[in-house]
CSV table of C-alpha atoms and ligand atoms in Angstrom, one decimal:
chain,number,residue,atom,x,y,z
A,27,MET,CA,83.4,74.5,129.4
A,28,LYS,CA,86.0,77.2,130.0
A,29,ILE,CA,85.6,80.6,128.3
A,30,VAL,CA,88.1,83.4,128.3
A,31,THR,CA,86.3,86.7,127.6
A,32,ILE,CA,88.4,89.6,126.2
A,33,LEU,CA,87.1,93.1,127.1
A,34,GLY,CA,88.6,96.5,126.8
A,35,ALA,CA,86.3,99.2,125.6
A,36,ARG,CA,83.0,100.8,126.8
A,37,PRO,CA,80.6,99.1,124.3
A,38,GLN,CA,82.2,95.7,125.1
A,39,PHE,CA,81.3,96.1,128.8
A,40,ILE,CA,77.7,96.9,127.9
A,41,LYS,CA,77.5,93.8,125.7
A,42,ALA,CA,79.4,91.5,128.1
A,43,ALA,CA,77.2,92.5,131.0
A,44,SER,CA,74.3,90.6,129.6
A,45,VAL,CA,76.3,87.6,128.3
A,46,SER,CA,78.0,87.2,131.7
A,47,ARG,CA,74.6,87.3,133.4
A,48,GLU,CA,73.3,84.6,131.1
A,49,ILE,CA,76.4,82.5,131.9
A,50,LYS,CA,75.7,82.9,135.7
A,51,ASN,CA,72.1,81.8,135.1
A,52,GLN,CA,73.1,78.8,133.2
A,53,VAL,CA,75.6,77.8,135.9
A,54,LYS,CA,72.8,78.1,138.5
A,55,ASN,CA,70.8,75.7,136.3
A,56,GLY,CA,73.6,73.2,136.5
A,57,ASN,CA,75.6,73.9,133.4
A,58,ASP,CA,79.4,73.6,133.9
A,59,ILE,CA,80.7,77.0,132.6
A,60,ASN,CA,83.7,78.8,133.9
A,61,GLU,CA,84.1,82.4,132.5
A,62,ILE,CA,87.5,84.1,133.0
A,63,ILE,CA,87.3,87.8,132.2
A,64,VAL,CA,90.3,89.7,130.8
A,65,HIS,CA,90.3,93.5,130.7
A,66,THR,CA,93.0,94.8,128.4
A,67,GLY,CA,92.8,98.3,129.9
A,68,GLN,CA,92.0,100.0,126.5
A,69,HIS,CA,89.4,102.1,128.4
A,70,PHE,CA,90.5,102.7,131.9
A,71,ASP,CA,88.9,106.0,133.3
A,72,GLU,CA,86.4,105.6,136.1
A,73,ASN,CA,83.6,106.9,133.9
A,74,MET,CA,84.6,104.8,130.8
A,75,SER,CA,85.2,101.5,132.6
A,76,ASP,CA,84.8,101.1,136.4
A,77,ILE,CA,81.3,102.5,136.5
A,78,PHE,CA,80.0,99.9,134.0
A,79,PHE,CA,81.4,97.0,136.1
A,80,GLU,CA,79.8,98.4,139.3
A,81,GLU,CA,76.4,99.5,137.9
A,82,MET,CA,75.9,96.6,135.6
A,83,LYS,CA,77.3,94.1,138.1
A,84,ILE,CA,79.7,92.6,135.6
A,85,PRO,CA,82.0,90.1,137.4
A,86,LYS,CA,85.4,91.7,138.3
A,87,PRO,CA,88.0,90.9,135.7
A,88,HIS,CA,90.3,88.0,136.7
A,89,TYR,CA,93.1,89.7,134.7
A,90,SER,CA,93.5,93.5,134.3
A,91,LEU,CA,96.3,93.9,131.8
A,92,GLY,CA,96.6,97.7,132.1
A,93,ILE,CA,97.9,98.1,128.5
A,94,ARG,CA,98.7,101.7,127.7
A,95,GLY,CA,100.4,103.2,124.6
A,96,ASN,CA,100.2,105.9,122.0
A,97,PHE,CA,100.2,103.9,118.8
A,98,GLN,CA,97.7,101.4,117.4
A,99,GLY,CA,100.4,98.7,116.7
A,100,GLN,CA,102.1,99.2,120.0
A,101,LEU,CA,98.8,98.8,121.9
A,102,THR,CA,97.6,95.8,119.9
A,103,GLY,CA,101.0,94.2,120.1
A,104,GLN,CA,101.2,94.5,123.8
A,105,MET,CA,97.7,93.2,124.1
A,106,ILE,CA,98.5,90.1,122.0
A,107,GLU,CA,101.5,89.3,124.2
A,108,SER,CA,99.7,89.6,127.5
A,109,ILE,CA,96.6,87.8,126.3
A,110,GLU,CA,98.7,84.9,125.0
A,111,SER,CA,100.2,84.5,128.5
A,112,VAL,CA,96.7,84.3,130.0
A,113,LEU,CA,95.5,81.8,127.4
A,114,LEU,CA,98.6,79.6,127.9
A,115,LYS,CA,97.9,79.6,131.6
A,116,GLU,CA,94.1,79.1,131.4
A,117,GLY,CA,93.8,76.7,128.4
A,118,PRO,CA,90.2,77.6,127.6
A,119,ASP,CA,87.8,75.8,125.2
A,120,TRP,CA,86.8,79.2,123.8
A,121,VAL,CA,88.0,82.8,123.6
A,122,LEU,CA,85.0,85.1,123.4
A,123,VAL,CA,85.6,88.5,121.7
A,124,TYR,CA,83.1,91.3,121.1
A,125,GLY,CA,82.8,93.9,118.3
A,126,ASP,CA,85.6,95.6,116.6
A,127,THR,CA,88.2,97.2,118.9
A,128,ASN,CA,91.9,96.6,119.2
A,129,SER,CA,91.2,94.4,122.1
A,130,THR,CA,88.9,92.2,119.9
A,131,LEU,CA,91.6,91.8,117.3
A,132,ALA,CA,94.4,91.2,119.9
A,133,GLY,CA,92.2,88.4,121.5
A,134,ALA,CA,91.6,86.9,118.1
A,135,ILE,CA,95.2,86.8,117.0
A,136,ALA,CA,96.5,85.5,120.3
A,137,ALA,CA,93.8,82.7,120.4
A,138,SER,CA,94.2,81.7,116.7
A,139,LYS,CA,98.0,81.3,117.0
A,140,LEU,CA,97.3,78.9,119.9
A,141,ASN,CA,94.6,77.0,118.0
A,142,ILE,CA,92.0,78.0,120.6
A,143,LYS,CA,88.5,78.4,119.1
A,144,ILE,CA,87.2,81.9,118.9
A,145,ALA,CA,83.6,83.0,119.2
A,146,HIS,CA,83.0,86.5,117.8
A,147,ILE,CA,79.9,88.3,119.1
A,148,GLU,CA,78.8,91.0,116.6
A,149,ALA,CA,80.4,89.2,113.6
A,150,GLY,CA,79.7,90.1,110.0
A,151,LEU,CA,79.2,93.8,110.4
A,152,ARG,CA,80.7,95.9,107.6
A,153,SER,CA,80.9,99.6,106.8
A,154,PHE,CA,82.8,98.8,103.5
A,155,ASN,CA,85.2,101.6,104.5
A,156,ILE,CA,88.6,100.0,105.0
A,157,ASN,CA,90.0,103.2,106.4
A,158,MET,CA,88.1,102.7,109.6
A,159,PRO,CA,90.2,101.0,112.2
A,160,GLU,CA,87.1,99.1,113.3
A,161,GLU,CA,86.5,97.7,109.8
A,162,ILE,CA,90.1,96.2,109.8
A,163,ASN,CA,89.5,94.7,113.2
A,164,ARG,CA,86.2,93.2,112.2
A,165,ILE,CA,87.3,91.6,109.0
A,166,LEU,CA,90.5,90.0,110.5
A,167,THR,CA,88.6,88.8,113.6
A,168,ASP,CA,85.8,87.2,111.6
A,169,ARG,CA,88.3,85.4,109.4
A,170,VAL,CA,89.8,83.4,112.3
A,171,SER,CA,86.6,82.9,114.3
A,172,SER,CA,84.9,79.5,114.6
A,173,LEU,CA,81.6,80.7,115.8
A,174,LEU,CA,80.4,83.9,114.1
A,175,PHE,CA,77.4,85.3,116.1
A,176,CYS,CA,75.7,87.8,113.7
A,177,PRO,CA,73.4,90.4,115.2
A,178,THR,CA,71.4,90.9,112.0
A,179,LYS,CA,70.5,89.2,108.7
A,180,VAL,CA,72.6,91.8,106.9
A,181,ALA,CA,75.7,90.6,108.9
A,182,VAL,CA,75.0,87.0,107.9
A,183,LYS,CA,74.7,88.1,104.2
A,184,ASN,CA,78.0,90.0,104.4
A,185,LEU,CA,79.8,86.9,105.6
A,186,THR,CA,78.2,84.7,102.9
A,187,ASN,CA,79.2,87.3,100.3
A,188,GLU,CA,82.7,87.1,101.6
A,189,GLY,CA,82.8,83.4,100.9
A,190,PHE,CA,82.5,82.1,104.5
A,191,ASP,CA,80.7,79.1,103.1
A,192,TYR,CA,84.0,78.0,101.8
A,193,TRP,CA,85.3,77.8,105.3
A,194,LYS,CA,82.3,76.0,106.6
A,195,ASN,CA,84.2,73.1,108.3
A,196,ASN,CA,86.0,75.7,110.4
A,197,ALA,CA,83.5,78.4,110.8
A,198,GLU,CA,79.8,78.5,111.6
A,199,ILE,CA,77.6,81.5,111.0
A,200,VAL,CA,74.8,81.9,113.6
A,201,LEU,CA,72.1,84.6,113.5
A,202,SER,CA,72.0,85.3,117.2
A,203,GLY,CA,70.4,88.8,117.4
A,204,ASP,CA,72.1,91.6,119.1
A,205,VAL,CA,73.2,91.3,122.8
A,206,MET,CA,72.8,95.1,123.1
A,207,GLN,CA,69.1,94.7,122.9
A,208,ASP,CA,69.3,92.2,125.8
A,209,SER,CA,71.1,94.9,127.8
A,210,ALA,CA,68.6,97.6,126.9
A,211,ILE,CA,65.7,95.4,127.9
A,212,PHE,CA,67.2,94.2,131.2
A,213,TYR,CA,68.6,97.5,132.5
A,214,LYS,CA,65.7,99.7,131.5
A,215,GLU,CA,64.0,99.4,134.9
A,216,PHE,CA,67.2,100.4,136.6
A,217,SER,CA,67.7,103.6,134.5
A,218,LYS,CA,68.7,106.7,136.5
A,219,LYS,CA,68.3,110.4,135.7
A,220,PRO,CA,71.6,112.3,135.7
A,221,ILE,CA,71.4,114.5,138.7
A,222,ASP,CA,74.0,117.2,138.1
A,223,ILE,CA,72.4,118.9,135.1
A,224,SER,CA,69.1,120.5,134.5
A,225,ILE,CA,67.2,118.8,131.7
A,226,ALA,CA,64.6,120.4,129.4
A,227,ASP,CA,61.7,118.6,127.8
A,228,ASN,CA,62.3,117.2,124.3
A,229,PHE,CA,66.0,117.5,124.5
A,230,VAL,CA,68.4,116.0,121.9
A,231,LEU,CA,70.9,113.5,123.0
A,232,GLY,CA,74.2,113.7,121.0
A,233,THR,CA,77.5,111.8,120.9
A,234,ILE,CA,80.6,112.2,118.8
A,235,HIS,CA,83.6,109.9,119.0
A,236,ARG,CA,84.4,108.1,115.7
A,237,ALA,CA,88.0,108.8,114.6
A,238,GLU,CA,86.8,109.8,111.1
A,239,ASN,CA,85.1,112.8,112.8
A,240,THR,CA,87.4,113.6,115.7
A,241,ASP,CA,90.6,113.3,113.6
A,242,ASN,CA,89.3,115.6,110.9
A,243,PRO,CA,89.0,119.2,112.1
A,244,ASP,CA,86.6,120.2,109.3
A,245,ARG,CA,84.2,117.4,110.0
A,246,LEU,CA,84.4,118.0,113.8
A,247,ARG,CA,83.7,121.7,113.3
A,248,ASN,CA,80.8,121.0,110.9
A,249,ILE,CA,79.2,118.7,113.4
A,250,PHE,CA,79.6,121.0,116.4
A,251,ASN,CA,78.4,124.0,114.3
A,252,ALA,CA,75.2,122.1,113.4
A,253,LEU,CA,74.6,120.9,117.0
A,254,ASN,CA,75.3,124.3,118.4
A,255,GLU,CA,72.7,125.8,116.0
A,256,ILE,CA,70.1,123.1,116.9
A,257,ALA,CA,70.8,123.9,120.6
A,258,LYS,CA,69.3,127.4,120.0
A,259,GLU,CA,65.9,125.6,119.5
A,260,LYS,CA,66.2,122.5,121.8
A,261,GLN,CA,68.6,121.6,124.5
A,262,VAL,CA,71.4,119.3,123.2
A,263,ILE,CA,73.0,117.1,125.8
A,264,LEU,CA,76.4,115.8,124.8
A,265,PRO,CA,78.3,113.4,127.0
A,266,LEU,CA,81.8,114.0,125.7
A,267,HIS,CA,84.0,111.1,124.8
A,268,PRO,CA,87.7,111.5,126.0
A,269,ARG,CA,88.9,111.3,122.5
A,270,THR,CA,86.7,114.1,121.4
A,271,LYS,CA,87.7,116.2,124.4
A,272,ILE,CA,91.3,115.9,123.3
A,273,ALA,CA,90.4,116.7,119.6
A,274,LEU,CA,88.6,119.8,120.7
A,275,LYS,CA,91.7,121.3,122.3
A,276,GLU,CA,93.2,121.4,118.7
A,277,VAL,CA,90.2,123.0,116.9
A,278,SER,CA,88.4,126.2,117.7
A,279,ILE,CA,84.7,125.4,118.0
A,280,ASP,CA,81.7,127.3,119.2
A,281,ALA,CA,79.9,124.9,121.6
A,282,SER,CA,78.4,127.7,123.7
A,283,ASN,CA,74.8,126.5,123.4
A,284,LEU,CA,75.5,122.9,124.1
A,285,THR,CA,75.1,121.1,127.4
A,286,ILE,CA,78.4,119.2,127.4
A,287,ILE,CA,78.8,116.7,130.2
A,288,ASN,CA,81.3,114.0,131.1
A,289,PRO,CA,80.7,110.5,129.8
A,290,VAL,CA,77.9,108.9,131.9
A,291,GLY,CA,77.3,105.4,133.0
A,292,TYR,CA,74.9,103.1,131.2
A,293,LEU,CA,72.1,103.6,133.6
A,294,ASN,CA,72.2,107.4,133.1
A,295,MET,CA,72.6,106.8,129.4
A,296,ILE,CA,69.4,104.7,129.0
A,297,TRP,CA,67.5,107.3,131.1
A,298,LEU,CA,68.6,109.9,128.5
A,299,LEU,CA,67.7,107.6,125.6
A,300,ASP,CA,64.3,107.0,127.2
A,301,HIS,CA,63.5,110.7,127.7
A,302,CYS,CA,65.1,112.5,124.7
A,303,SER,CA,63.2,113.4,121.5
A,304,LEU,CA,66.0,112.6,119.1
A,305,VAL,CA,69.5,111.0,119.0
A,306,MET,CA,72.3,112.5,116.9
A,307,THR,CA,75.4,110.4,116.9
A,308,ASP,CA,78.3,108.7,115.1
A,309,SER,CA,78.2,105.8,117.6
A,310,GLY,CA,77.4,102.3,116.4
A,311,GLY,CA,75.7,101.3,119.7
A,312,LEU,CA,73.6,104.5,120.0
A,313,GLN,CA,72.1,104.0,116.5
A,314,LYS,CA,70.5,100.8,117.7
A,315,GLU,CA,69.7,102.0,121.2
A,316,ALA,CA,67.7,104.9,119.7
A,317,PHE,CA,65.6,102.2,118.0
A,318,PHE,CA,65.3,100.1,121.2
A,319,PHE,CA,64.0,103.3,123.0
A,320,GLU,CA,61.8,104.2,120.0
A,321,LYS,CA,63.6,107.4,119.2
A,322,PRO,CA,64.6,108.7,115.7
A,323,CYS,CA,68.3,109.0,115.1
A,324,ILE,CA,70.4,111.2,112.8
A,325,ILE,CA,73.9,109.7,112.0
A,326,TYR,CA,76.7,112.0,110.9
A,327,ARG,CA,78.8,109.5,109.0
A,328,ASP,CA,79.4,108.5,105.4
A,329,GLU,CA,78.2,104.9,106.0
A,330,THR,CA,76.7,102.7,108.7
A,331,GLU,CA,76.9,99.0,109.6
A,332,TRP,CA,73.3,99.1,110.7
A,333,ILE,CA,71.7,99.7,107.4
A,334,GLU,CA,68.4,98.0,108.3
A,335,LEU,CA,67.6,101.1,110.5
A,336,ILE,CA,68.0,103.3,107.4
A,337,GLU,CA,66.0,101.1,105.2
A,338,TYR,CA,63.1,101.1,107.6
A,339,SER,CA,63.4,104.9,108.0
A,340,PHE,CA,64.0,104.7,111.8
A,341,ASN,CA,67.4,106.4,111.3
A,342,PHE,CA,68.8,108.9,108.8
A,343,ILE,CA,72.4,109.2,107.7
A,344,VAL,CA,74.0,112.5,106.5
A,345,PRO,CA,77.5,113.5,105.6
A,346,ALA,CA,79.4,115.5,108.3
A,347,GLU,CA,78.4,118.9,106.7
A,348,SER,CA,76.6,121.5,108.8
A,349,GLU,CA,73.8,122.4,106.3
A,350,LYS,CA,73.0,118.8,105.6
A,351,ILE,CA,72.8,117.9,109.3
A,352,LEU,CA,70.6,120.9,109.9
A,353,GLU,CA,68.4,120.1,107.0
A,354,ALA,CA,68.1,116.5,108.3
A,355,PHE,CA,67.1,117.8,111.7
A,356,LYS,CA,64.4,120.0,110.2
A,357,THR,CA,63.0,117.5,107.6
A,358,PHE,CA,63.6,113.9,108.7
A,359,LYS,CA,60.3,112.1,109.1
A,360,PRO,CA,61.1,108.9,110.9
A,361,SER,CA,59.0,105.8,110.8
A,362,LEU,CA,57.1,105.4,114.0
A,363,ASN,CA,56.2,101.7,113.5
A,364,TYR,CA,58.7,100.2,115.9
A,365,ASP,CA,56.9,96.9,116.0
A,366,VAL,CA,59.5,95.1,114.0
A,367,ASP,CA,62.0,92.5,115.1
A,368,LEU,CA,65.5,93.4,113.8
A,369,TYR,CA,67.7,92.4,116.7
A,370,GLY,CA,66.2,89.3,118.3
A,371,GLN,CA,64.1,90.9,121.0
A,372,GLY,CA,66.4,90.2,123.9
A,373,LYS,CA,67.1,86.5,123.3
A,374,ALA,CA,70.6,86.8,121.9
A,375,CYS,CA,72.5,85.9,125.0
A,376,SER,CA,70.7,82.7,125.8
A,377,LEU,CA,71.0,81.6,122.1
A,378,ILE,CA,74.8,82.4,122.2
A,379,ILE,CA,75.6,80.5,125.4
A,380,ASP,CA,73.4,77.5,124.4
A,381,LYS,CA,75.3,77.3,121.1
A,382,LEU,CA,78.7,77.5,122.8
A,383,VAL,CA,77.7,74.7,125.2
A,384,SER,CA,76.4,72.5,122.4
A,385,SER,CA,79.4,73.2,120.3
A,386,THR,CA,81.8,72.2,123.1
A,387,LYS,CA,80.3,68.8,123.9
B,424,UDP,N1,77.4,105.2,126.4
B,424,UDP,C1,77.4,105.4,127.8
B,424,UDP,N2,77.8,106.6,128.2
B,424,UDP,C2,78.1,107.6,127.4
B,424,UDP,C3,78.2,107.4,126.0
B,424,UDP,C4,77.8,106.1,125.5
B,424,UDP,O1,77.1,104.5,128.5
B,424,UDP,O2,78.5,108.7,127.9
B,424,UDP,C5,77.1,103.8,125.9
B,424,UDP,C6,76.0,103.8,124.9
B,424,UDP,O3,74.7,103.8,125.5
B,424,UDP,C7,76.3,102.5,124.1
B,424,UDP,C8,77.8,102.4,124.2
B,424,UDP,O4,78.2,103.3,125.2
B,424,UDP,O5,75.7,101.4,124.8
B,424,UDP,C9,78.3,102.9,122.9
B,424,UDP,O6,79.7,103.0,123.0
B,424,UDP,P1,80.5,104.0,122.0
B,424,UDP,O7,79.6,105.0,121.3
B,424,UDP,O8,81.7,104.4,122.8
B,424,UDP,O9,81.0,102.9,120.9
B,424,UDP,P2,80.4,102.3,119.6
B,424,UDP,O10,79.1,101.7,119.9
B,424,UDP,O11,80.4,103.4,118.6
B,424,UDP,O12,81.4,101.2,119.2
């Protein structure tokens, strides 16, 4: 079985690390699987890309497309063109795409036009906000995928609600669990304390990078104001996404109390997750990682794809308004009963590769 895996952005590296490791294990056990990795270049900085390949021992990409551009269409278009050439050359049985980025969509379009089957890891997630670039990418990718690996029961339900049963001869929905839990479990013992900052007890770990927050100066200011206020009480460590760094140049914001650091590698990140007292974020991945590391999480967004975490009161969602974020910080009483299986308990990767193998024969 030949698989071409399309990667491009940080969360995809973290997901692919565990899937590629499972492929290697299955090859050792005699399964005939050849994985060709394609890196589109969507994220390219050392601390947004290389560090993950090195630390997580992800196989070096066979193709680095180095796509750069300023516009969504330009980027996605160039990716489709370059991925198509790779697929024509490699002739895989499957194209494996992850999540909801432009690289995901480009891989899906290139493969579907060549009638190559697509397996989508993290299928079925919906925010029901079609203004999110990620929502567009998810919906279009799901529609042309043959194997839809859903991380949650909610994701399965979203697909059945959208009528995927109608397509059942072409598309199969599989409840696989979340490969990010596989990564959290596997890499936990390798976690590393960041060495270049001093870290107080009970610190808060924050991230901000969703376009809906970074591209809206009011929302961005509101979030920073709230975090800066919280930081008077507890240290707030904020690894800053490059997109947010650029957005901050345009907006005057008081971040004087915050411990702002460069993006960190995954091994530092899971150390921070393991030792913080609270996560505050708009990241999709971080919302679940907070749960994996048994930490409460406040989300500054209008909606979330991971609604089971809200329903179980592990996480709390607030609009990007300073007072509401501060109120949530003061009053949120999270559930502490983490003994619930929402994401497959680390078995997603083996289930996914087994399914790919059995669907290829
Ligand atoms: N992450 C990281 N270093 C950082 C910030 C995030 O390794 O400085 C990891 C985080 O632990 C999670 C993933 O990147 O596994 C989330 O990626 P991001 O928030 O960029 O994207 P999203 O999950 O929202 O799509």
